[in-house]
CSV table of C-alpha atoms and ligand atoms in Angstrom, one decimal:
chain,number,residue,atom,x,y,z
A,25,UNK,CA,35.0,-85.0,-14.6
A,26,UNK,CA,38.5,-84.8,-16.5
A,27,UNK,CA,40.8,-82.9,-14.0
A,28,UNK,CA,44.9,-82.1,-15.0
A,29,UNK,CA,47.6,-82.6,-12.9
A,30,UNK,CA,50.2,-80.0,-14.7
A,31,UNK,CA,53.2,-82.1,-14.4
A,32,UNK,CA,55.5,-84.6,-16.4
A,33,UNK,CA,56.4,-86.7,-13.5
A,34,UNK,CA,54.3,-90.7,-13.8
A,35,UNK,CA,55.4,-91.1,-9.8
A,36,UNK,CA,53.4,-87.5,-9.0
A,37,UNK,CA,50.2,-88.7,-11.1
A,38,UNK,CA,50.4,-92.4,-10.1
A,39,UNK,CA,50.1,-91.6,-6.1
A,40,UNK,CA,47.7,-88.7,-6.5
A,41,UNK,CA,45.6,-90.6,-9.1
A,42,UNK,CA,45.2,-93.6,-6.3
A,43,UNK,CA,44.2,-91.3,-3.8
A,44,UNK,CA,41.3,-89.9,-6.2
A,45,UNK,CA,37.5,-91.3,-6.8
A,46,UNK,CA,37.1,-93.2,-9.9
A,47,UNK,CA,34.5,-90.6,-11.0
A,48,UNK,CA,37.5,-88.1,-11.5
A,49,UNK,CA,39.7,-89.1,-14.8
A,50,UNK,CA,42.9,-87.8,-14.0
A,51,UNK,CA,45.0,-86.7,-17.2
A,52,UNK,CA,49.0,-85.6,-17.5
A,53,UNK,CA,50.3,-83.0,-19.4
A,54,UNK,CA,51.3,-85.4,-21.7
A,55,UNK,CA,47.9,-87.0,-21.9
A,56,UNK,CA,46.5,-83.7,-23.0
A,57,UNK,CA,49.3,-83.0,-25.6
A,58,UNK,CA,51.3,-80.6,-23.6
A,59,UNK,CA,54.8,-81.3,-24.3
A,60,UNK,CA,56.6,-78.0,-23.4
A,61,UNK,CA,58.1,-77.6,-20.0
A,62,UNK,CA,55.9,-74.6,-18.9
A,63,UNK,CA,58.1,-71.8,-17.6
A,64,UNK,CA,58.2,-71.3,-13.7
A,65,UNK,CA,59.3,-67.6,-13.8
A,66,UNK,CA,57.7,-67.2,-10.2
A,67,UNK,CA,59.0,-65.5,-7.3
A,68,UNK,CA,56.8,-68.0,-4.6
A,69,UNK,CA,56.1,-71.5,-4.7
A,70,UNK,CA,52.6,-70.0,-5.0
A,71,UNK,CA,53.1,-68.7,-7.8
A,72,UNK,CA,54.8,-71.0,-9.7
A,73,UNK,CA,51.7,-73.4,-8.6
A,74,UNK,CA,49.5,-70.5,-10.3
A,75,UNK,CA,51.4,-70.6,-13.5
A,76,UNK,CA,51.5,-74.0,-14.1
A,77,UNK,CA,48.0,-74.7,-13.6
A,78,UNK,CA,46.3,-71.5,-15.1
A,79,UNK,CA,48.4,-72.0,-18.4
A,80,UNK,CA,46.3,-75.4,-18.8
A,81,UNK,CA,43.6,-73.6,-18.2
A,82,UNK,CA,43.7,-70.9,-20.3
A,83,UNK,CA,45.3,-72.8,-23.4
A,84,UNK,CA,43.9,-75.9,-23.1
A,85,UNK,CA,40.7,-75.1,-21.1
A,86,UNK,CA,40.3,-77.9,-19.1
A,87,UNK,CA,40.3,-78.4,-15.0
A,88,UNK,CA,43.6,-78.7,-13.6
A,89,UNK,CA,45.9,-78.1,-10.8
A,90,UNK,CA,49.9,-77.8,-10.2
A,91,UNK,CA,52.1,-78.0,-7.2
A,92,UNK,CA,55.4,-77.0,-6.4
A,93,UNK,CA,57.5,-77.8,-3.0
A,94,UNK,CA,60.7,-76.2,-1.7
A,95,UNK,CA,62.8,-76.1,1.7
A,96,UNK,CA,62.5,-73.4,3.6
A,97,UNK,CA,65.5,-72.5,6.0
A,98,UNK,CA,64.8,-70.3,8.7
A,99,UNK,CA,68.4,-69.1,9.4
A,100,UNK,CA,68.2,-68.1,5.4
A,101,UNK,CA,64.8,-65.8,5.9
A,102,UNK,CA,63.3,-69.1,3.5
A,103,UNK,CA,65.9,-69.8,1.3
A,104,UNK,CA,66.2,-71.6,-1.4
A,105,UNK,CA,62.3,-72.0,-1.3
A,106,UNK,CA,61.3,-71.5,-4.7
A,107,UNK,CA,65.0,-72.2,-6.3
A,108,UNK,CA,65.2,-75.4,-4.4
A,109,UNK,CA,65.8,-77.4,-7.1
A,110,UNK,CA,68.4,-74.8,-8.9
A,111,UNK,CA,69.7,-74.0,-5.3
A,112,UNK,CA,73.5,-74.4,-6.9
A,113,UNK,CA,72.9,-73.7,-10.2
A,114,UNK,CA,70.7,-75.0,-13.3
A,115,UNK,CA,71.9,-78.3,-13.4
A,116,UNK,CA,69.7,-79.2,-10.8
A,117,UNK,CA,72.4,-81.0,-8.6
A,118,UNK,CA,71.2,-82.4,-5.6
A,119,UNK,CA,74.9,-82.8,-4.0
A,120,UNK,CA,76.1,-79.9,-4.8
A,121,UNK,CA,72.9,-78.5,-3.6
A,122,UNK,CA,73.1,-80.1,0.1
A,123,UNK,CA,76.8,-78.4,-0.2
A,124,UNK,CA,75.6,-75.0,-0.4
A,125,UNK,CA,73.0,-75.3,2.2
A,126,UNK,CA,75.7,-76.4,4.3
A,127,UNK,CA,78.2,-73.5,3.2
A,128,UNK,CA,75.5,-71.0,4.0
A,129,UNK,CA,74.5,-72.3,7.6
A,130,UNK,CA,78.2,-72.7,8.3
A,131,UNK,CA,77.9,-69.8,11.5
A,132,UNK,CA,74.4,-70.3,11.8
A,133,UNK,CA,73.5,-72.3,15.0
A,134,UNK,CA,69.9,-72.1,14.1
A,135,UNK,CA,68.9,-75.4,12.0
A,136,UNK,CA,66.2,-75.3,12.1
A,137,UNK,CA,63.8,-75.4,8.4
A,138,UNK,CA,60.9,-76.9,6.5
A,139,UNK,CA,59.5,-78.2,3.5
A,140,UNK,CA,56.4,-77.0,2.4
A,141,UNK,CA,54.4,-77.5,-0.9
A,142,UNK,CA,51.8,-75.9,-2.5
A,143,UNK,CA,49.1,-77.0,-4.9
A,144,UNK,CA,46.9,-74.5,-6.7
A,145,UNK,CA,43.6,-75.5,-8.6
A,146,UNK,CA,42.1,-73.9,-11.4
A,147,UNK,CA,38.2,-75.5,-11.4
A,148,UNK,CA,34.8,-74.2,-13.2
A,149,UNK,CA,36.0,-70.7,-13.5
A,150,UNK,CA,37.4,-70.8,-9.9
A,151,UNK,CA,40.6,-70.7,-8.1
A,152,UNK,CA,41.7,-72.0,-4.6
A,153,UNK,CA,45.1,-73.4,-3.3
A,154,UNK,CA,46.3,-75.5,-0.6
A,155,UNK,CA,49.6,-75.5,1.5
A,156,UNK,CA,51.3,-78.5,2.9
A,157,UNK,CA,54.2,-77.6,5.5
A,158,UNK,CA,56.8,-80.7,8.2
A,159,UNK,CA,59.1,-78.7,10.3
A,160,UNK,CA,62.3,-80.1,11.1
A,161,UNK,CA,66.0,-79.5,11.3
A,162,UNK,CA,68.8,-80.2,9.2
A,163,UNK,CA,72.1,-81.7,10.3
A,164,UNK,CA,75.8,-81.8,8.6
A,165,UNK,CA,76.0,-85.3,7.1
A,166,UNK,CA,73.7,-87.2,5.0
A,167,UNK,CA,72.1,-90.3,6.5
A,168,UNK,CA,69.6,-92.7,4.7
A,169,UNK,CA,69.4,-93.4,1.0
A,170,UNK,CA,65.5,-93.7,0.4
A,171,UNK,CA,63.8,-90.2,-1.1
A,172,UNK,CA,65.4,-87.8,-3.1
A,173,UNK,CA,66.5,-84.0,-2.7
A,174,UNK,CA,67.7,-82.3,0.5
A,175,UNK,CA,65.9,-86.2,2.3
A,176,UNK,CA,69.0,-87.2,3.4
A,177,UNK,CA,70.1,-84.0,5.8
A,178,UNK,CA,66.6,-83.1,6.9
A,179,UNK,CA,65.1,-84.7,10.2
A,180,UNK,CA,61.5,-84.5,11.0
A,181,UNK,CA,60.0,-82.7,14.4
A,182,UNK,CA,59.0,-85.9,16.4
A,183,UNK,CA,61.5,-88.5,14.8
A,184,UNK,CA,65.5,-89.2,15.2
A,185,UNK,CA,66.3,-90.1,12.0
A,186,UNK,CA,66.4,-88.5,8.4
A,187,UNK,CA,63.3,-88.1,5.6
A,188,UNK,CA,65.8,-90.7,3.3
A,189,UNK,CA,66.3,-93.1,6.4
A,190,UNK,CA,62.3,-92.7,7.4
A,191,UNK,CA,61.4,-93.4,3.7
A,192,UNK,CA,58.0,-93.2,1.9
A,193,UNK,CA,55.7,-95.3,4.4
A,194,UNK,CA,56.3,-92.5,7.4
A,195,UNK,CA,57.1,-89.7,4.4
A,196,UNK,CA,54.0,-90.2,3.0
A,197,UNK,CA,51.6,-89.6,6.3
A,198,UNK,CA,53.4,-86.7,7.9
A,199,UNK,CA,54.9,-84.7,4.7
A,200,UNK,CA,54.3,-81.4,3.6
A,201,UNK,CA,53.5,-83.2,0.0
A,202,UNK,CA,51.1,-85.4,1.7
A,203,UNK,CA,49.3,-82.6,3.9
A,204,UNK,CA,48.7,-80.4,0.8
A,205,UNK,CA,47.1,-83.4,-1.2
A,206,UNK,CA,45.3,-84.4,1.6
A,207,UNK,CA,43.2,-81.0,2.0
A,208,UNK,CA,42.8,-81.0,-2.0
A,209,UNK,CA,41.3,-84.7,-1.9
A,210,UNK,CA,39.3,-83.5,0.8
A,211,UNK,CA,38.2,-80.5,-0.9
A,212,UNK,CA,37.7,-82.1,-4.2
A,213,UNK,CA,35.5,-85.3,-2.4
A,214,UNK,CA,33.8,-83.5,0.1
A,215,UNK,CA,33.2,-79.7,-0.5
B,307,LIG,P1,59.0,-80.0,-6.7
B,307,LIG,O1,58.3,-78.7,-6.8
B,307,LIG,O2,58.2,-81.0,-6.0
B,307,LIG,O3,59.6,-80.5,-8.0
B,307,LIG,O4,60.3,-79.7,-5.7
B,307,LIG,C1,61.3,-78.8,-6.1
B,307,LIG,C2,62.6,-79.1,-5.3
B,307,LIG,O5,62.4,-78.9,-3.9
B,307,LIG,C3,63.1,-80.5,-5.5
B,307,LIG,O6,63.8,-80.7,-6.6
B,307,LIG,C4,63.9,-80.7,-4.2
B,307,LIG,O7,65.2,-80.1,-4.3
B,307,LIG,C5,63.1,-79.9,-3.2
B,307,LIG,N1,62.1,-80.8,-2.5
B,307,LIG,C6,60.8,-80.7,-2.6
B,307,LIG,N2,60.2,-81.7,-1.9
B,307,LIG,C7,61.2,-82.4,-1.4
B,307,LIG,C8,61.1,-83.6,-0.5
B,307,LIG,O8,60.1,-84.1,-0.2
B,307,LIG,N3,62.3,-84.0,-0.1
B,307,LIG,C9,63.5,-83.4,-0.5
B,307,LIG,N4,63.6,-82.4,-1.3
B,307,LIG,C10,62.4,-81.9,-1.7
């Protein structure tokens, strides 16, 4: 079966593509000729899941799924969530990002946050999703240089140390990332 991952990123489709059975041939969008940056115009990481994978499906008509993450801060009723990326503006600045998360929690004494992801799938005329979430808090320096994003301010419930001091052996088993993937795999191999 030819399934879609609706993203540009080769790191995404590299660890999800390992994680698959070889009976599922796992395409890009650049694989399939999709060279435009779909639009995410959503309001929920749901959403924005939904668009990117039912736009392959309805203009390409193949199987395919999306996923899109954000940090959720509970002091900031979810904030940035969906605009994670573009928390500080459309250059997508990860520094200047941090910065404004701190700005904002500045007379908040609640830290606490998470990261969650979700992944939608569009498969033989049907629809399901999947949601990934790690709790944690975040603290006011950045420690660790391994990940990328708000890694280096955001500590795990369980651990001491930072998602960019942890890095990508413990990221990968306890993430919201890795949860979400995990249920698809599951669903996709099993159900
Ligand atoms: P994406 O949907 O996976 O591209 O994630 C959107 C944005 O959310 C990223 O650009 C980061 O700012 C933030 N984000 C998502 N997942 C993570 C993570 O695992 N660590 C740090 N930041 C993340």
């Amino acid at each position: 079966m030819k399934l879609v991952f609706a993203t540009h990123n080769a790191n995404k489709l590299k660890e999800v593509k390992q994680l698959l059975p070889s009976s599922i041939e796992l395409l890009s969008l650049t694989d399939i000729g999709c060279h435009e940056d779909i639009a995410e115009t959503g309001t929920t990481l749901h959403e924005n899941a939904y668009i990117k994978a039912r736009y392959v499906r309805d203009h390409y008509g193949l199987n395919c799924f999306a996923d899109d993450s954000g940090l959720e801060i509970d002091a900031l009723d979810g904030a940035p969530g969906v605009i994670s990326a573009r928390y500080a503006g459309p250059q997508k600045d990860n520094e200047a990002n941090i910065q404004k998360v701190w700005k904002e929690l500045t007379h908040k004494t609640d830290k606490a946050a998470q990261f969650r992801t979700v992944i939608a799938l569009c498969i033989d005329g049907e629809e399901k999703d999947f949601e990934g979430i790690v709790r944690g808090k975040l603290i006011h320096e950045k420690r660790g240089e391994k990940g990328f994003g708000y890694d280096p301010i955001f500590i795990p419930d369980g651990y001491t140390q930072t998602f960019a001091e942890l890095g990508n052996e413990v990221k990968n088993k306890i993430s919201h990332r890795a949860k979400a993937t995990k249920m698809f795999i599951d669903h996709l191999t099993y159900d």
